[in-house]
Structure formats: structure tokens, C-alpha cells
Short mmCIF file of N, CA and C in Angstrom, two decimals:
data_model
loop_
_atom_site.label_atom_id
_atom_site.label_comp_id
_atom_site.label_asym_id
_atom_site.label_seq_id
_atom_site.Cartn_x
_atom_site.Cartn_y
_atom_site.Cartn_z
N MET T 1 0.84 -1.19 0.00
CA MET T 1 0.00 0.00 0.00
C MET T 1 0.87 1.24 0.00
N ALA T 2 0.41 2.26 -0.70
CA ALA T 2 1.15 3.50 -0.80
C ALA T 2 0.58 4.55 0.15
N VAL T 3 1.46 5.14 0.96
CA VAL T 3 1.04 6.25 1.80
C VAL T 3 0.94 7.47 0.90
N GLU T 4 -0.19 8.15 0.95
CA GLU T 4 -0.39 9.33 0.14
C GLU T 4 -1.19 10.38 0.90
N GLN T 5 -1.17 11.59 0.36
CA GLN T 5 -1.96 12.67 0.93
C GLN T 5 -3.16 12.91 0.04
N THR T 6 -4.22 13.40 0.67
CA THR T 6 -5.39 13.85 -0.07
C THR T 6 -5.92 15.10 0.59
N PHE T 7 -6.91 15.69 -0.04
CA PHE T 7 -7.44 16.98 0.40
C PHE T 7 -8.95 16.91 0.43
N VAL T 8 -9.55 17.48 1.48
CA VAL T 8 -11.00 17.58 1.58
C VAL T 8 -11.40 18.98 2.01
N ILE T 9 -12.60 19.35 1.61
CA ILE T 9 -13.24 20.57 2.10
C ILE T 9 -14.55 20.14 2.75
N ILE T 10 -14.69 20.41 4.02
CA ILE T 10 -15.98 20.22 4.69
C ILE T 10 -16.76 21.50 4.40
N LYS T 11 -17.84 21.35 3.68
CA LYS T 11 -18.57 22.47 3.09
C LYS T 11 -19.39 23.24 4.13
N PRO T 12 -19.82 24.46 3.75
CA PRO T 12 -20.53 25.33 4.71
C PRO T 12 -21.75 24.69 5.38
N GLU T 13 -22.50 23.89 4.64
CA GLU T 13 -23.70 23.30 5.26
C GLU T 13 -23.33 22.32 6.37
N ALA T 14 -22.23 21.62 6.22
CA ALA T 14 -21.77 20.69 7.27
C ALA T 14 -21.26 21.45 8.48
N VAL T 15 -20.52 22.53 8.23
CA VAL T 15 -20.02 23.37 9.32
C VAL T 15 -21.20 23.98 10.08
N GLU T 16 -22.17 24.50 9.34
CA GLU T 16 -23.35 25.11 9.95
C GLU T 16 -24.14 24.11 10.80
N ARG T 17 -24.20 22.87 10.35
CA ARG T 17 -24.94 21.83 11.08
C ARG T 17 -24.08 21.18 12.18
N ARG T 18 -22.86 21.68 12.37
CA ARG T 18 -21.95 21.21 13.41
C ARG T 18 -21.59 19.72 13.25
N LEU T 19 -21.29 19.35 12.00
CA LEU T 19 -20.91 17.97 11.69
C LEU T 19 -19.42 17.80 11.46
N THR T 20 -18.65 18.87 11.59
CA THR T 20 -17.22 18.82 11.32
C THR T 20 -16.52 17.75 12.15
N GLY T 21 -16.76 17.71 13.44
CA GLY T 21 -16.12 16.73 14.31
C GLY T 21 -16.46 15.30 13.93
N GLU T 22 -17.72 15.07 13.62
CA GLU T 22 -18.16 13.72 13.21
C GLU T 22 -17.47 13.30 11.92
N ILE T 23 -17.38 14.22 10.97
CA ILE T 23 -16.75 13.90 9.69
C ILE T 23 -15.27 13.61 9.88
N LEU T 24 -14.56 14.46 10.60
CA LEU T 24 -13.13 14.25 10.83
C LEU T 24 -12.89 12.96 11.62
N THR T 25 -13.77 12.66 12.56
CA THR T 25 -13.65 11.43 13.34
C THR T 25 -13.73 10.20 12.45
N ARG T 26 -14.59 10.23 11.45
CA ARG T 26 -14.69 9.08 10.53
C ARG T 26 -13.37 8.83 9.81
N PHE T 27 -12.71 9.91 9.41
CA PHE T 27 -11.41 9.74 8.74
C PHE T 27 -10.38 9.18 9.72
N GLU T 28 -10.35 9.69 10.92
CA GLU T 28 -9.39 9.22 11.92
C GLU T 28 -9.66 7.76 12.30
N ARG T 29 -10.91 7.39 12.44
CA ARG T 29 -11.24 6.00 12.78
C ARG T 29 -10.80 5.04 11.69
N LYS T 30 -10.74 5.54 10.47
CA LYS T 30 -10.29 4.71 9.33
C LYS T 30 -8.78 4.56 9.33
N GLY T 31 -8.10 5.37 10.15
CA GLY T 31 -6.65 5.28 10.24
C GLY T 31 -5.92 6.38 9.51
N LEU T 32 -6.65 7.34 8.98
CA LEU T 32 -6.03 8.46 8.30
C LEU T 32 -5.59 9.51 9.32
N LYS T 33 -4.48 10.18 9.02
CA LYS T 33 -3.96 11.22 9.90
C LYS T 33 -4.29 12.58 9.33
N ILE T 34 -4.71 13.48 10.19
CA ILE T 34 -4.93 14.87 9.80
C ILE T 34 -3.57 15.56 9.84
N GLN T 35 -3.08 15.98 8.68
CA GLN T 35 -1.78 16.64 8.58
C GLN T 35 -1.89 18.16 8.67
N ARG T 36 -2.95 18.70 8.11
CA ARG T 36 -3.19 20.15 8.15
C ARG T 36 -4.68 20.36 8.27
N LEU T 37 -5.04 21.46 8.95
CA LEU T 37 -6.45 21.76 9.18
C LEU T 37 -6.60 23.27 9.27
N ALA T 38 -7.64 23.81 8.64
CA ALA T 38 -7.88 25.25 8.70
C ALA T 38 -9.37 25.51 8.55
N VAL T 39 -9.82 26.56 9.21
CA VAL T 39 -11.18 27.07 9.04
C VAL T 39 -11.05 28.39 8.31
N THR T 40 -11.81 28.55 7.24
CA THR T 40 -11.72 29.77 6.44
C THR T 40 -13.02 29.95 5.67
N GLU T 41 -13.07 31.01 4.89
CA GLU T 41 -14.15 31.19 3.92
C GLU T 41 -13.51 31.22 2.54
N ILE T 42 -14.20 30.69 1.58
CA ILE T 42 -13.69 30.63 0.21
C ILE T 42 -14.33 31.76 -0.59
N SER T 43 -13.50 32.53 -1.28
CA SER T 43 -14.01 33.61 -2.12
C SER T 43 -14.65 33.02 -3.38
N LYS T 44 -15.51 33.80 -4.00
CA LYS T 44 -16.13 33.35 -5.26
C LYS T 44 -15.07 33.10 -6.31
N GLU T 45 -14.04 33.93 -6.35
CA GLU T 45 -12.97 33.77 -7.33
C GLU T 45 -12.27 32.42 -7.17
N VAL T 46 -11.92 32.06 -5.93
CA VAL T 46 -11.25 30.79 -5.67
C VAL T 46 -12.20 29.62 -5.94
N ALA T 47 -13.45 29.76 -5.54
CA ALA T 47 -14.43 28.69 -5.79
C ALA T 47 -14.60 28.44 -7.29
N LYS T 48 -14.65 29.51 -8.07
CA LYS T 48 -14.79 29.35 -9.53
C LYS T 48 -13.57 28.65 -10.12
N LYS T 49 -12.39 28.98 -9.62
CA LYS T 49 -11.18 28.31 -10.11
C LYS T 49 -11.18 26.84 -9.69
N HIS T 50 -11.55 26.59 -8.44
CA HIS T 50 -11.56 25.22 -7.91
C HIS T 50 -12.52 24.32 -8.69
N TYR T 51 -13.67 24.86 -9.06
CA TYR T 51 -14.69 24.07 -9.75
C TYR T 51 -14.79 24.44 -11.24
N ALA T 52 -13.71 24.96 -11.82
CA ALA T 52 -13.71 25.37 -13.23
C ALA T 52 -14.14 24.24 -14.16
N HIS T 53 -13.82 23.00 -13.80
CA HIS T 53 -14.18 21.85 -14.65
C HIS T 53 -15.70 21.66 -14.75
N HIS T 54 -16.47 22.34 -13.88
CA HIS T 54 -17.94 22.29 -13.95
C HIS T 54 -18.53 23.58 -14.51
N GLY T 55 -17.66 24.47 -15.00
CA GLY T 55 -18.09 25.81 -15.42
C GLY T 55 -19.19 25.86 -16.45
N ASP T 56 -19.30 24.86 -17.30
CA ASP T 56 -20.32 24.87 -18.35
C ASP T 56 -21.61 24.14 -17.95
N LYS T 57 -21.66 23.67 -16.73
CA LYS T 57 -22.83 22.90 -16.29
C LYS T 57 -23.88 23.81 -15.64
N PRO T 58 -25.14 23.46 -15.78
CA PRO T 58 -26.20 24.34 -15.27
C PRO T 58 -26.17 24.53 -13.74
N PHE T 59 -25.59 23.60 -13.01
CA PHE T 59 -25.56 23.72 -11.55
C PHE T 59 -24.40 24.58 -11.03
N PHE T 60 -23.50 25.01 -11.93
CA PHE T 60 -22.30 25.75 -11.52
C PHE T 60 -22.61 26.97 -10.63
N PRO T 61 -23.53 27.85 -11.02
CA PRO T 61 -23.79 29.02 -10.16
C PRO T 61 -24.27 28.62 -8.76
N HIS T 62 -25.08 27.59 -8.67
CA HIS T 62 -25.57 27.12 -7.37
C HIS T 62 -24.44 26.53 -6.54
N LEU T 63 -23.52 25.81 -7.19
CA LEU T 63 -22.37 25.23 -6.50
C LEU T 63 -21.50 26.34 -5.93
N ILE T 64 -21.23 27.37 -6.70
CA ILE T 64 -20.39 28.48 -6.23
C ILE T 64 -21.08 29.19 -5.07
N GLU T 65 -22.36 29.41 -5.18
CA GLU T 65 -23.11 30.06 -4.10
C GLU T 65 -23.06 29.22 -2.82
N ALA T 66 -23.22 27.91 -2.95
CA ALA T 66 -23.18 27.02 -1.79
C ALA T 66 -21.80 27.03 -1.14
N MET T 67 -20.75 26.98 -1.96
CA MET T 67 -19.39 26.91 -1.42
C MET T 67 -18.94 28.21 -0.75
N THR T 68 -19.57 29.31 -1.08
CA THR T 68 -19.16 30.60 -0.54
C THR T 68 -20.17 31.14 0.47
N SER T 69 -21.08 30.32 0.91
CA SER T 69 -22.16 30.77 1.80
C SER T 69 -21.78 30.84 3.28
N GLY T 70 -20.58 30.37 3.63
CA GLY T 70 -20.16 30.40 5.03
C GLY T 70 -18.80 29.75 5.19
N PRO T 71 -18.37 29.58 6.43
CA PRO T 71 -17.06 28.97 6.68
C PRO T 71 -16.99 27.52 6.21
N VAL T 72 -15.77 27.13 5.83
CA VAL T 72 -15.46 25.75 5.47
C VAL T 72 -14.29 25.29 6.32
N VAL T 73 -14.10 23.97 6.37
CA VAL T 73 -12.93 23.39 7.02
C VAL T 73 -12.13 22.68 5.94
N LEU T 74 -10.87 23.08 5.82
CA LEU T 74 -9.95 22.48 4.87
C LEU T 74 -9.08 21.47 5.60
N ALA T 75 -8.85 20.31 5.01
CA ALA T 75 -8.02 19.30 5.67
C ALA T 75 -7.16 18.56 4.66
N VAL T 76 -5.92 18.34 5.07
CA VAL T 76 -5.01 17.46 4.35
C VAL T 76 -4.93 16.19 5.19
N LEU T 77 -5.26 15.08 4.57
CA LEU T 77 -5.26 13.78 5.24
C LEU T 77 -4.18 12.90 4.63
N GLU T 78 -3.61 12.03 5.44
CA GLU T 78 -2.54 11.16 4.97
C GLU T 78 -2.76 9.75 5.48
N GLY T 79 -2.43 8.79 4.63
CA GLY T 79 -2.52 7.40 5.03
C GLY T 79 -2.40 6.48 3.83
N ASP T 80 -2.46 5.19 4.10
CA ASP T 80 -2.41 4.19 3.03
C ASP T 80 -3.60 4.38 2.10
N GLU T 81 -3.29 4.54 0.81
CA GLU T 81 -4.34 4.70 -0.21
C GLU T 81 -5.36 5.77 0.23
N ALA T 82 -4.88 6.89 0.73
CA ALA T 82 -5.74 7.92 1.32
C ALA T 82 -6.84 8.40 0.36
N ILE T 83 -6.50 8.57 -0.89
CA ILE T 83 -7.49 9.10 -1.83
C ILE T 83 -8.67 8.15 -1.97
N SER T 84 -8.41 6.89 -2.23
CA SER T 84 -9.52 5.94 -2.39
C SER T 84 -10.24 5.70 -1.06
N GLN T 85 -9.50 5.69 0.04
CA GLN T 85 -10.15 5.52 1.36
C GLN T 85 -11.14 6.66 1.62
N VAL T 86 -10.69 7.88 1.37
CA VAL T 86 -11.56 9.04 1.60
C VAL T 86 -12.75 9.02 0.65
N ARG T 87 -12.51 8.73 -0.62
CA ARG T 87 -13.62 8.70 -1.59
C ARG T 87 -14.68 7.66 -1.17
N ASN T 88 -14.23 6.52 -0.65
CA ASN T 88 -15.18 5.51 -0.18
C ASN T 88 -15.97 6.00 1.03
N LEU T 89 -15.31 6.68 1.96
CA LEU T 89 -15.99 7.20 3.14
C LEU T 89 -16.97 8.32 2.79
N VAL T 90 -16.64 9.10 1.79
CA VAL T 90 -17.46 10.24 1.39
C VAL T 90 -18.74 9.78 0.71
N GLY T 91 -18.65 8.81 -0.20
CA GLY T 91 -19.83 8.32 -0.90
C GLY T 91 -20.09 9.05 -2.20
N ALA T 92 -21.12 8.63 -2.89
CA ALA T 92 -21.47 9.19 -4.20
C ALA T 92 -21.77 10.68 -4.10
N THR T 93 -21.45 11.42 -5.17
CA THR T 93 -21.66 12.87 -5.21
C THR T 93 -23.10 13.24 -4.94
N ASP T 94 -24.03 12.52 -5.54
CA ASP T 94 -25.46 12.79 -5.36
C ASP T 94 -25.92 12.11 -4.07
N PRO T 95 -26.36 12.90 -3.09
CA PRO T 95 -26.78 12.31 -1.82
C PRO T 95 -27.89 11.25 -1.96
N ALA T 96 -28.73 11.39 -2.99
CA ALA T 96 -29.80 10.42 -3.21
C ALA T 96 -29.25 9.06 -3.62
N LYS T 97 -28.00 9.04 -4.14
CA LYS T 97 -27.38 7.80 -4.58
C LYS T 97 -26.28 7.33 -3.65
N ALA T 98 -25.98 8.11 -2.61
CA ALA T 98 -24.91 7.76 -1.68
C ALA T 98 -25.39 6.69 -0.70
N ALA T 99 -24.56 5.69 -0.49
CA ALA T 99 -24.91 4.57 0.37
C ALA T 99 -24.99 5.00 1.84
N PRO T 100 -25.93 4.42 2.58
CA PRO T 100 -25.95 4.64 4.03
C PRO T 100 -24.59 4.22 4.61
N GLY T 101 -24.15 4.96 5.61
CA GLY T 101 -22.85 4.69 6.21
C GLY T 101 -21.75 5.58 5.65
N THR T 102 -22.01 6.19 4.48
CA THR T 102 -21.06 7.17 3.95
C THR T 102 -21.43 8.54 4.51
N ILE T 103 -20.51 9.47 4.41
CA ILE T 103 -20.78 10.83 4.91
C ILE T 103 -21.96 11.44 4.19
N ARG T 104 -21.95 11.37 2.87
CA ARG T 104 -23.07 11.94 2.11
C ARG T 104 -24.36 11.14 2.30
N GLY T 105 -24.24 9.83 2.39
CA GLY T 105 -25.42 8.99 2.60
C GLY T 105 -26.08 9.24 3.94
N ASP T 106 -25.29 9.56 4.95
CA ASP T 106 -25.83 9.79 6.29
C ASP T 106 -26.27 11.23 6.54
N PHE T 107 -25.62 12.21 5.91
CA PHE T 107 -25.85 13.60 6.30
C PHE T 107 -26.38 14.52 5.20
N ALA T 108 -26.05 14.26 3.96
CA ALA T 108 -26.41 15.19 2.88
C ALA T 108 -27.87 15.02 2.48
N LEU T 109 -28.47 16.13 2.05
CA LEU T 109 -29.87 16.11 1.69
C LEU T 109 -30.11 16.21 0.19
N ARG T 110 -29.38 17.13 -0.47
CA ARG T 110 -29.58 17.32 -1.91
C ARG T 110 -28.39 18.08 -2.48
N LEU T 111 -28.21 17.96 -3.78
CA LEU T 111 -27.17 18.72 -4.46
C LEU T 111 -27.56 20.19 -4.54
N PRO T 112 -26.66 21.14 -4.49
CA PRO T 112 -25.22 20.99 -4.37
C PRO T 112 -24.74 20.86 -2.92
N TYR T 113 -25.68 20.65 -2.01
CA TYR T 113 -25.36 20.58 -0.58
C TYR T 113 -25.03 19.14 -0.19
N ASN T 114 -23.83 18.69 -0.60
CA ASN T 114 -23.47 17.29 -0.36
C ASN T 114 -22.36 17.14 0.69
N MET T 115 -22.21 18.14 1.55
CA MET T 115 -21.40 18.09 2.77
C MET T 115 -19.89 18.23 2.60
N ILE T 116 -19.33 17.66 1.52
CA ILE T 116 -17.88 17.55 1.49
C ILE T 116 -17.37 17.46 0.05
N HIS T 117 -16.21 18.01 -0.16
CA HIS T 117 -15.48 17.84 -1.41
C HIS T 117 -14.26 16.98 -1.09
N ALA T 118 -13.93 16.05 -1.96
CA ALA T 118 -12.73 15.21 -1.78
C ALA T 118 -11.99 15.11 -3.10
N ALA T 119 -10.68 15.32 -3.05
CA ALA T 119 -9.85 15.18 -4.25
C ALA T 119 -10.02 13.78 -4.84
N ASP T 120 -9.99 13.70 -6.17
CA ASP T 120 -10.24 12.42 -6.83
C ASP T 120 -9.01 11.76 -7.44
N SER T 121 -7.83 12.40 -7.30
CA SER T 121 -6.61 11.82 -7.85
C SER T 121 -5.41 12.43 -7.14
N PRO T 122 -4.25 11.79 -7.24
CA PRO T 122 -3.05 12.38 -6.63
C PRO T 122 -2.73 13.77 -7.18
N ASP T 123 -2.88 13.96 -8.49
CA ASP T 123 -2.61 15.28 -9.06
C ASP T 123 -3.59 16.33 -8.54
N ALA T 124 -4.87 15.98 -8.49
CA ALA T 124 -5.87 16.91 -7.98
C ALA T 124 -5.59 17.23 -6.51
N ALA T 125 -5.23 16.22 -5.73
CA ALA T 125 -4.95 16.45 -4.30
C ALA T 125 -3.82 17.45 -4.13
N GLN T 126 -2.73 17.27 -4.87
CA GLN T 126 -1.60 18.18 -4.74
C GLN T 126 -1.94 19.59 -5.22
N GLU T 127 -2.67 19.68 -6.31
CA GLU T 127 -3.09 20.99 -6.83
C GLU T 127 -3.99 21.71 -5.82
N GLU T 128 -4.92 20.97 -5.21
CA GLU T 128 -5.84 21.57 -4.25
C GLU T 128 -5.14 21.94 -2.95
N ILE T 129 -4.22 21.12 -2.50
CA ILE T 129 -3.44 21.46 -1.30
C ILE T 129 -2.68 22.75 -1.56
N GLN T 130 -2.06 22.86 -2.73
CA GLN T 130 -1.32 24.07 -3.09
C GLN T 130 -2.28 25.28 -3.16
N ARG T 131 -3.45 25.10 -3.76
CA ARG T 131 -4.41 26.19 -3.92
C ARG T 131 -4.84 26.75 -2.56
N PHE T 132 -5.10 25.87 -1.63
CA PHE T 132 -5.68 26.31 -0.36
C PHE T 132 -4.68 26.50 0.78
N PHE T 133 -3.54 25.81 0.73
CA PHE T 133 -2.55 25.93 1.80
C PHE T 133 -1.24 26.55 1.32
N GLY T 134 -1.03 26.64 0.01
CA GLY T 134 0.24 27.16 -0.49
C GLY T 134 1.36 26.16 -0.21
N ASN T 135 2.57 26.66 -0.15
CA ASN T 135 3.72 25.77 0.12
C ASN T 135 3.66 25.36 1.56
#
């Protein structure tokens, strides 16, 4: 198994509902280590850059509005196969299709309010860590 880093954003709706501790606990119980952690707000400019790959989709404006509606928690997680482990814990993007026991399956109600963003590849993880934490 390869030790790797990944990146997650606990979205404003999760922070507002006070689910941050529960979400982070799930990662720690899985054996992942929290390497970096920050509470911040994301500007519309940064959110648009972060989600540029969805720029042509009809839900893009709603996604940007949701991501900039309040504080978020940024986390760098590390562990064996961290990216796939986190993606499995997070569940399907659409809360209606997310399995019970996953973060989205247990807590999310509807898109774009799906509780959490998780990097989907090593390159994306490193790019996102750089975007939000810098060097």
C-alpha cells in the first residue's frame, strides 16, 4: 500500500450543522492522519477556479453560491491509499445515490449541498493542497 496525501473541504452546510467533528472522526477511525487543518471562507474567485471543470454545467452558479455561503474546514489527510479511502468514506456525489454509512449517505440532503469535497486523484490532491494551503 502507498502512503499518500489527499485533500478535503468540509462544506458550509456541514459546518453550519456542526458535523465537522463527526466527519473528521470518521477519517481518523479509518486510520487516516490529519496533517493540516484550517477554518476559512472561500471567495467566489477561488471557488470558480476550484470548480472550473464544472463551469459549463447548469448547476455551476448554485455550486459556487453554496461553497461561498459560510465557513469551510480544509483538511489534508494522509494514510495508506488515502485518496480511495476518503472517496469511499465520502460516498457518491449525489446524496440520493450515496450509500448509508457514507458521509453523504448519512448527512447530505440534496445537491449541491453534499457536505464535502474530496480530491479524486493524486494530481488533484496536490493541486488543491497548493491552492488552499500554499507551500
